[in-house]
Coordinates of C-alpha atoms and ligand atoms in Angstrom, one line a residue:
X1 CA 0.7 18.8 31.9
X2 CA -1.2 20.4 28.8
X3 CA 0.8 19.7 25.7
X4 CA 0.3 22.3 23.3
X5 CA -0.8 21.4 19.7
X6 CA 2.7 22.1 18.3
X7 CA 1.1 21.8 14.5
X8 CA 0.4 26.0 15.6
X9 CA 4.1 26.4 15.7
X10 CA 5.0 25.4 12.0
X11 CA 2.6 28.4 10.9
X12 CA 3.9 30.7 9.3
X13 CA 4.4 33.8 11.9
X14 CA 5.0 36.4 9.2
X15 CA 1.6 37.4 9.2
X16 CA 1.5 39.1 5.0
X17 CA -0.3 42.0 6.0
X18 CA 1.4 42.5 9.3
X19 CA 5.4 43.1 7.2
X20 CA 3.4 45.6 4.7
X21 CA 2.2 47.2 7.4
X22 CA 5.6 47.5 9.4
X23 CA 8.0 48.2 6.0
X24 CA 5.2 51.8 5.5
X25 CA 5.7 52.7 9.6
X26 CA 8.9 52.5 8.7
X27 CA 8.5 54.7 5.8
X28 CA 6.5 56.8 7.4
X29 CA 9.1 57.2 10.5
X30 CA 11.3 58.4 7.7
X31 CA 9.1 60.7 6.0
X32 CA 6.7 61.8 7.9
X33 CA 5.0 64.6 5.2
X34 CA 5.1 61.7 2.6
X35 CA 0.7 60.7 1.8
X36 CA 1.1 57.5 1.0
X37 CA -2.0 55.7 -1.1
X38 CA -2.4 52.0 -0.1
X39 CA -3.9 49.8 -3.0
X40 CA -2.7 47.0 -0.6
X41 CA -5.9 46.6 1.3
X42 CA -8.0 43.6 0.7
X43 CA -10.9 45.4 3.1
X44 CA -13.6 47.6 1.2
X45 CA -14.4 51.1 2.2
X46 CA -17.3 52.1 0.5
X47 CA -20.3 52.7 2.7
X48 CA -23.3 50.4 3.2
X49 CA -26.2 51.2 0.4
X50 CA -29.2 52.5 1.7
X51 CA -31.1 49.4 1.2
X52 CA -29.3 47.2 3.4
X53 CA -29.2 50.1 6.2
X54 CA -32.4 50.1 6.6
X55 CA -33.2 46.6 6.9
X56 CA -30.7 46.7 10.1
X57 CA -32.3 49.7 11.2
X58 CA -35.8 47.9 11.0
X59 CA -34.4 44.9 12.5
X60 CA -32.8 46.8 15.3
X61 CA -36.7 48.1 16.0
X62 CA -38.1 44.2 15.9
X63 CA -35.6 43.6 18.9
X64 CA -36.6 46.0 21.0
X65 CA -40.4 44.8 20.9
X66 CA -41.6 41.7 23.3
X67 CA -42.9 40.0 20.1
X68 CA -39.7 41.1 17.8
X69 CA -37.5 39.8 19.9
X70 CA -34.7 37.4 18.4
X71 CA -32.3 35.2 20.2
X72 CA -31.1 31.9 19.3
X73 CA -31.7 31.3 15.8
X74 CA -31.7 28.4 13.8
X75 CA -27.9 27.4 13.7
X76 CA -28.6 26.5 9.9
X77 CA -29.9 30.4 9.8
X78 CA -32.9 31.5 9.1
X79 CA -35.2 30.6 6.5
X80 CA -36.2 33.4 4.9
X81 CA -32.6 34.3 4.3
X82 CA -32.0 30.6 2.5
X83 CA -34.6 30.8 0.4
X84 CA -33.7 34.2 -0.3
X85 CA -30.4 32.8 -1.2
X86 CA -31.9 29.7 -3.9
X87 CA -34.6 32.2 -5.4
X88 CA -31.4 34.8 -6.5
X89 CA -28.2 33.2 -6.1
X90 CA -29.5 29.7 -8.0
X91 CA -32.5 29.1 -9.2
X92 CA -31.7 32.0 -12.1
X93 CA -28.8 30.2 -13.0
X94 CA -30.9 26.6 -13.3
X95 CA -29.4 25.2 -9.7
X96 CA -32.1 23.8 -7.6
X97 CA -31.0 23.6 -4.5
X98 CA -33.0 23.1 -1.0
X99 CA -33.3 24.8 1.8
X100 CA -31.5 22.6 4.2
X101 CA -28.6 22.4 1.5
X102 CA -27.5 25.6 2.6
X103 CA -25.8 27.2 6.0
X104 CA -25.7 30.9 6.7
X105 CA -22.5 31.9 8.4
X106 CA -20.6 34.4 9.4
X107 CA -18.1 35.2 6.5
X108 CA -16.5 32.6 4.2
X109 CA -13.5 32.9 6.3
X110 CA -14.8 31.0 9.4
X111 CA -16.4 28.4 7.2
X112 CA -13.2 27.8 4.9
X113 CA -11.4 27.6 7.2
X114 CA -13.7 25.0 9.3
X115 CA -14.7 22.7 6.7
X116 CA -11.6 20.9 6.9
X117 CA -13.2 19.1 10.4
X118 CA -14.8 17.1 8.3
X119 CA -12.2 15.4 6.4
X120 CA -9.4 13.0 8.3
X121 CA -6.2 14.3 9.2
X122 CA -4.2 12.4 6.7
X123 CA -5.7 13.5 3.5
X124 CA -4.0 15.0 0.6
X125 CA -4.7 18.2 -0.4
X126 CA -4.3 20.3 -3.4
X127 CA -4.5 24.2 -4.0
X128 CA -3.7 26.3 -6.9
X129 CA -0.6 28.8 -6.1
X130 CA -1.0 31.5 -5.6
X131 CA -3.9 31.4 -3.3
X132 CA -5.9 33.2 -0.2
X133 CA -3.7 31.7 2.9
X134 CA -7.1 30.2 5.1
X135 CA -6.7 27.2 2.9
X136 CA -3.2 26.1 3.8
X137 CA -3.1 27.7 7.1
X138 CA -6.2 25.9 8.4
X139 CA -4.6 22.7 7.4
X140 CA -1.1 23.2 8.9
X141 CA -3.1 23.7 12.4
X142 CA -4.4 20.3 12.5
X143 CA -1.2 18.9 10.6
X144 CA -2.3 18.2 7.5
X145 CA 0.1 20.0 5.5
X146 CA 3.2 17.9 6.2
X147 CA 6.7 19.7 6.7
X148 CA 8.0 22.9 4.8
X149 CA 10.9 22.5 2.3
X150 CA 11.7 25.4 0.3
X151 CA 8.6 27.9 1.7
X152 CA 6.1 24.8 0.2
X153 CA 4.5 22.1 2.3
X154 CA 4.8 18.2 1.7
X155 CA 2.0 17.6 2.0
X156 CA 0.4 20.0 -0.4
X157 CA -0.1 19.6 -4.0
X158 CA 1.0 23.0 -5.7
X159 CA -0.7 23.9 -9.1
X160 CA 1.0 27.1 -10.3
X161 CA -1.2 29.8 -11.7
X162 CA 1.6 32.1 -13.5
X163 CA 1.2 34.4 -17.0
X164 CA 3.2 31.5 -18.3
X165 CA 0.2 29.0 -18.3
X166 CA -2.2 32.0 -18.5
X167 CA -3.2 31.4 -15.1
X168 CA -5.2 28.2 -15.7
X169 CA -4.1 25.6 -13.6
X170 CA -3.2 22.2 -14.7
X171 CA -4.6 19.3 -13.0
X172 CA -2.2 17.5 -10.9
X173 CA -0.1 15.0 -11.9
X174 CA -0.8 12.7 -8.7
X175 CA -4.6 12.6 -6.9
X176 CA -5.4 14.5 -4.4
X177 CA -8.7 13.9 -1.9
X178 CA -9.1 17.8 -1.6
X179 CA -8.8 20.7 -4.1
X180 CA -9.6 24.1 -3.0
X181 CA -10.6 26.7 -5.9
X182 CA -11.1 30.2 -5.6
X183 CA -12.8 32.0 -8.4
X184 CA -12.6 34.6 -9.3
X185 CA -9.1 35.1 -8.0
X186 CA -7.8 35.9 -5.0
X187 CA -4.9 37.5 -5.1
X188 CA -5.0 37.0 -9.2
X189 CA -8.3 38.4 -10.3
X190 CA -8.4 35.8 -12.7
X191 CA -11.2 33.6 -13.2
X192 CA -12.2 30.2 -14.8
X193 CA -14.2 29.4 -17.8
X194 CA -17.3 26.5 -18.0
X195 CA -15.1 24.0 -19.5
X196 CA -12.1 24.6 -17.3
X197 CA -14.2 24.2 -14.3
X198 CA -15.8 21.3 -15.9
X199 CA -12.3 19.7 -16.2
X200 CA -12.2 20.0 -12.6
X201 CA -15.6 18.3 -11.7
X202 CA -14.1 15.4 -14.1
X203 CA -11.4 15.2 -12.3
X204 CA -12.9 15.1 -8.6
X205 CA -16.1 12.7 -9.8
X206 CA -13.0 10.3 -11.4
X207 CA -10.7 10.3 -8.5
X208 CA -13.5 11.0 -5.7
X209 CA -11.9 14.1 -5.0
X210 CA -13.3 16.6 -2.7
X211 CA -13.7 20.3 -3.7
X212 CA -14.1 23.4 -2.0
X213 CA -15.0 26.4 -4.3
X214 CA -14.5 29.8 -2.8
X215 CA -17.0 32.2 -4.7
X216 CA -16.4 35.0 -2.2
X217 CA -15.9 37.4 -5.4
X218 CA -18.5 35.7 -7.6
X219 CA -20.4 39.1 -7.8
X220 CA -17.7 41.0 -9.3
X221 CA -18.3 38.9 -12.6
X222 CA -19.2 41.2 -16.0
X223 CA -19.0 38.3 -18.7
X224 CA -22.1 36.3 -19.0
X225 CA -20.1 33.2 -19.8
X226 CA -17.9 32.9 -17.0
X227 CA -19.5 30.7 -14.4
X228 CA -20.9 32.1 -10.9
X229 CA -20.9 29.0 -9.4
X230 CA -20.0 25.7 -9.6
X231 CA -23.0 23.9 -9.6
X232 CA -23.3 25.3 -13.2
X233 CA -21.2 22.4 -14.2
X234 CA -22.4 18.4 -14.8
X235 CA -21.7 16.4 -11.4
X236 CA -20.4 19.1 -8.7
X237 CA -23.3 18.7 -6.9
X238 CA -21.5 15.4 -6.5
X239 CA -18.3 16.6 -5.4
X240 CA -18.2 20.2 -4.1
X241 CA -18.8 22.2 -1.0
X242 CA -19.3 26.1 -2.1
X243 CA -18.5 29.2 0.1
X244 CA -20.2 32.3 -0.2
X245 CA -19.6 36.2 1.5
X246 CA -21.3 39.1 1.3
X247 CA -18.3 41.1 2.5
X248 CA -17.2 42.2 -0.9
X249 CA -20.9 42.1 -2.5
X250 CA -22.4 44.4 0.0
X251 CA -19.6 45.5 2.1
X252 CA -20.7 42.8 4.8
X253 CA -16.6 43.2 6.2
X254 CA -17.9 44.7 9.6
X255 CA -21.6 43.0 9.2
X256 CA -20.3 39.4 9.2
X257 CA -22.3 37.3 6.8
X258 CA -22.1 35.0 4.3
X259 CA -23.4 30.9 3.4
X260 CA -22.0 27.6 2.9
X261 CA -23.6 25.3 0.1
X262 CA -23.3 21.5 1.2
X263 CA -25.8 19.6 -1.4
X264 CA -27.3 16.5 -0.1
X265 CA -25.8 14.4 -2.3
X266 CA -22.1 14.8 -1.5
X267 CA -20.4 12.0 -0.2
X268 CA -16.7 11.0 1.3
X269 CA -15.9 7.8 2.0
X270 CA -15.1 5.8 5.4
X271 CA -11.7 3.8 5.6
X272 CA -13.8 0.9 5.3
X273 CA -15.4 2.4 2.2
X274 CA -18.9 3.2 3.1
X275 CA -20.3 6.7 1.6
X276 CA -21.1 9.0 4.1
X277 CA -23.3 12.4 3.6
X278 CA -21.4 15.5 4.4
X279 CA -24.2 17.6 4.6
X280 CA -25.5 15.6 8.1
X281 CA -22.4 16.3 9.4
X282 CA -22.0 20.0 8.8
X283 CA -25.0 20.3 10.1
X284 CA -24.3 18.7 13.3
X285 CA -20.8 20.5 13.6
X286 CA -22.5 23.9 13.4
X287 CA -25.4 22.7 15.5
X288 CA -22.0 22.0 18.3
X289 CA -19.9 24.5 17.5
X290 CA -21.4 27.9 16.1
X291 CA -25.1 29.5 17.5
X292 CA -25.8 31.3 14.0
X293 CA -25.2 34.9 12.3
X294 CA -27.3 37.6 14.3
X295 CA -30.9 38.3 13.4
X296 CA -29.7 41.7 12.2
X297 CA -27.0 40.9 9.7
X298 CA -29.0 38.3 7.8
X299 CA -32.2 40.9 7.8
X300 CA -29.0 43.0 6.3
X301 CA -28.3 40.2 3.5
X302 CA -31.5 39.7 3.0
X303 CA -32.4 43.3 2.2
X304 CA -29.2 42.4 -0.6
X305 CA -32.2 40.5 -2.8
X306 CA -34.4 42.9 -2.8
X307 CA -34.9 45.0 -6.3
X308 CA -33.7 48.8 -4.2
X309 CA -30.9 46.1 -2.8
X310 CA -29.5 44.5 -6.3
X311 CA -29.3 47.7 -7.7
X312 CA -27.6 49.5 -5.2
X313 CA -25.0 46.6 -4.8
X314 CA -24.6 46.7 -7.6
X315 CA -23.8 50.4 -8.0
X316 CA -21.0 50.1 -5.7
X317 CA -19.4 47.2 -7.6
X318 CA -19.4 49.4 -10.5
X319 CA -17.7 52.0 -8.3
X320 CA -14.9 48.8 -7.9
X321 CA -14.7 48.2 -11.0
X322 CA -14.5 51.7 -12.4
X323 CA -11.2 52.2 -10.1
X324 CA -10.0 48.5 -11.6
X325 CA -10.2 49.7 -15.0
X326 CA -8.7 53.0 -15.0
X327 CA -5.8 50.9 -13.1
X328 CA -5.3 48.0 -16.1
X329 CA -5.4 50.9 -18.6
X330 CA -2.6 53.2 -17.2
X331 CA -0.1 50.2 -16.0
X332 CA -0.9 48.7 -19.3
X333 CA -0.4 52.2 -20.9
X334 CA 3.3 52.1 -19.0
X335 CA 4.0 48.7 -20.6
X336 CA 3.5 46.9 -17.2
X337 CA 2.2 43.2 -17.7
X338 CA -1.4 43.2 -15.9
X339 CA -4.1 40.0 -15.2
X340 CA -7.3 40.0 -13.6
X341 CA -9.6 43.4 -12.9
X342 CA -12.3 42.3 -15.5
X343 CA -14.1 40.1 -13.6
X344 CA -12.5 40.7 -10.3
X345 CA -11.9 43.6 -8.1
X346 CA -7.6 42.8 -8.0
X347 CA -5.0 43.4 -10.7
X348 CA -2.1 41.1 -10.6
X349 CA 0.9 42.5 -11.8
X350 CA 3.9 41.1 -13.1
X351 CA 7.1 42.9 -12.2
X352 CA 9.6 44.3 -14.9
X353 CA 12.5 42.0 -15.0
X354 CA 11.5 39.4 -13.2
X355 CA 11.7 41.5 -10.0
X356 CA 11.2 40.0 -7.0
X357 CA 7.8 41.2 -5.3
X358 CA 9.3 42.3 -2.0
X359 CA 11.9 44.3 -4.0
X360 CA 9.4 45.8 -6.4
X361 CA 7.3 46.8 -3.1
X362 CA 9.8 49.0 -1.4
X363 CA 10.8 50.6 -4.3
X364 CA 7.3 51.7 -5.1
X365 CA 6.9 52.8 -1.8
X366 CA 9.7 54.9 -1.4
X367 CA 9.8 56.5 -5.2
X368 CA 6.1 57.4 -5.4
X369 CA 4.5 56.6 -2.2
X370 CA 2.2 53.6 -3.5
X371 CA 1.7 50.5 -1.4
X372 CA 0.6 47.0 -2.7
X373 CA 0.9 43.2 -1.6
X374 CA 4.2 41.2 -2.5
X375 CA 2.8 38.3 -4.7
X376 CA 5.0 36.1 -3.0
X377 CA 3.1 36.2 0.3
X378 CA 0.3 34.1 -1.2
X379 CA 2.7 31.6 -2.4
X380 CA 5.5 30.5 -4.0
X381 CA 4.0 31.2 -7.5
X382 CA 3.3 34.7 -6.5
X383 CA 7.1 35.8 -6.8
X384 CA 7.9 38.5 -9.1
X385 CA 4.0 39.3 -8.9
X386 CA 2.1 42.3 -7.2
X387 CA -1.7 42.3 -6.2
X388 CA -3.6 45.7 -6.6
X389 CA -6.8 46.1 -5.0
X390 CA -9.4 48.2 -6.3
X391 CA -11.5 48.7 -2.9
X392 CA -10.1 52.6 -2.7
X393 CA -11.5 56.0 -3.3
X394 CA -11.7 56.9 -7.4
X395 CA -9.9 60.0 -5.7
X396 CA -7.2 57.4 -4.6
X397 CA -6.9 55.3 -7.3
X398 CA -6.7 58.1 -10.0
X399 CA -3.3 59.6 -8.1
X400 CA -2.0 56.5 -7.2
X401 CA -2.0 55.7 -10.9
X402 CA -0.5 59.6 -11.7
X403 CA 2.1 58.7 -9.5
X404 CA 2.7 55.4 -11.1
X405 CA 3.1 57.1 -14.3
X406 CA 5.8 59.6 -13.3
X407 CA 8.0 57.0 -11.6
X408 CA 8.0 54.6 -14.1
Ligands
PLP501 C1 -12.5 38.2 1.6 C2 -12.4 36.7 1.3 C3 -13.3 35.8 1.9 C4 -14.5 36.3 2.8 O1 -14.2 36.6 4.0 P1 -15.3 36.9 5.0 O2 -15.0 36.1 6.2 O3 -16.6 36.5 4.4 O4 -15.3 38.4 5.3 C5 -13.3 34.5 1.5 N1 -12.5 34.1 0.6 C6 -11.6 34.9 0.0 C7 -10.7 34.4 -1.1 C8 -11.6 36.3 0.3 O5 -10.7 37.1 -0.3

């Protein structure tokens, strides 16, 4: 008999994105003539730049020759890609990393979600609420997370992010082996400063904690001071694994592409307390269980580093940003209480009256015809908040935010 791993069965089966989708069919059964403007997505839709087209289209040419030809790559990815990656992503910043201290994968998703592998089964772990649901999710699957009580998980160490601590997390009260950060924010859009990200490498190098930085959005940064990384602070070389995408960047969603830092000298202990290199392991996990990013997409990201490619990137972000401006002036402008958008391509929005998010949903949706994401689905902490995405059309945005201002 195959017993099925039952830790599957605690997830959650209310898949966020799934409801939002069935509450606007339902709308939409209702009012069919109704054009309803999602700012709920958390996909981009703005085309590839030219740069990075080309490179594919070039790549696609090398295949089709005997000598161009690429199968089986290096499971670590290619090289010219990684040092790509430490000449622009690093280097500028004063991070000197190697070559073999860095993985190319296939989004940040597969990899956050992965990395847990390498940590036992019974370690604690700690996230700040609200937060992207991979973290938690991938930890319930191999029963890490404990038991639910009160839509939070025993085994999980909440650090509420809310306007009333100005969305900078405390560290918790208790240790944790594992901390998962995510800046800038998703769903919040807010982001961290130096020494508040310094606190945190404290923290982990005193209580040999373990942490795993999501910088999916890192691009999206316009202050200078705000870090890009977290090897920018004293020790995290130390104690942190850091994720990287080029799905908002570049608009990698459909390309699949990204990389996983793991710096030689990070460490986790054995029961009977001998240190043991993580970045060994990884390597021998993806060597087992992944056969690399295609040839094509990482000729894509590469193309991302070139001087046509940073500018055009960077164009589009603009774009983004543009559409997350106009949106924090004209809620703000309605007296709505509004975080992130400056350094991060959400706005987090707090409901009037303490509102729950669900509630606040439907009733945009059926007085002006506006969709967004219920805080509440990426945690408990979320309730009574509303994410905003700024991946639409200008065209969108701008009447979304029209209708906005006539129903409020
Ligand atoms: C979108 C996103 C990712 C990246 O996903 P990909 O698999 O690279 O497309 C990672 N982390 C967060 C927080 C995200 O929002």
């Amino acid at each position: 008999m195959a017993l099925v791993n039952e830790h599957f069965l605690k997830l959650p089966n209310n898949y966020l994105f799934a409801d939002v989708a069935k509450k606007v069919n339902a709308f939409k059964v209702s009012y069919p003539n109704a054009k309803v403007i999602s700012l709920g997505i958390g996909d981009v839709t703005q085309p590839l730049c030219p740069a990075v087209a080309e490179a594919m289209h070039k790549a696609v040419d090398e295949m089709t020759t005997p000598d161009g030809f690429h199968g089986y790559g290096p499971e670590q990815g290619y090289l010219f890609l990684r040092e790509a990656i430490i000449k622009n992503d690093f280097l500028p910043r004063g991070i000197h990393l190697e070559a073999s201290e860095i993985f190319i994968n296939d989004g940040a998703k597969s990899d956050t979600g992965n990395i847990q592998e390498l940590v036992r089964w019974d370690n604690s772990i700690g996230v700040t609420d609200p937060i992207y649901p991979v973290y938690i999710d991938s930890n319930i699957m191999i029963g890490r997370s404990g038991e639910i009580k009160d839509g939070k998980w025993s085994n999980v160490t909440y650090l509420p992010c809310t306007a009333e601590n100005n969305f900078v997390p405390e560290l918790p009260d208790r240790r944790v082996d594992i901390i998962y950060l995510c800046y800038p924010n998703n769903p919040t859009g807010t982001v961290i400063s130096k020494e508040e990200l310094q606190k945190w490498g404290n923290y982990a190098l005193k209580n040999d904690t373990l942490i795993f930085y999501d910088a999916a959005y890192e691009a999206y940064i316009q202050d200078p001071d705000i870090p890009h990384s977290i090897y920018e602070i004293k020790g995290a070389r130390k104690v942190a694994i850091e994720f990287h995408s080029y799905s908002k960047t570049a608009g990698f969603t459909g390309v699949r592409c990204g990389y996983t830092v793991v710096p030689k000298e990070l460490t986790a202990s054995t029961l009977s307390g001998e240190r043991i290199a993580l970045n060994p392991l990884w390597y021998r996990r993806q060597c087992t269980k992944f056969n690399g990013t295609s040839y094509i997409s990482q000729r894509a990201a590469e193309a991302i580093y070139t001087p046509e490619g940073k500018k055009q990137v960077k164009e589009t972000i603009s774009y983004y940003m543009d559409n997350a401006r106009m949106m924090r002036e004209t809620l703000t402008g309605l007296g709505l209480e509004v975080f992130g958008g400056e350094n991060a391509p959400y706005i987090w929005l707090k409901t009037p009256d303490k509102e729950n998010s669900w509630r606040f949903f439907e009733r945009m949706l059926y007085n002006a015809h506006v969709v967004c994401t219920p805080g509440v689905g990426f945690g408990p902490s979320g309730e009574g908040y509303v994410r905003f995405t700024a991946f639409g059309s200008h065209e969108d945005c701008a009447e979304a935010m029209e209708r906005l201002k006539k129903w409020i």
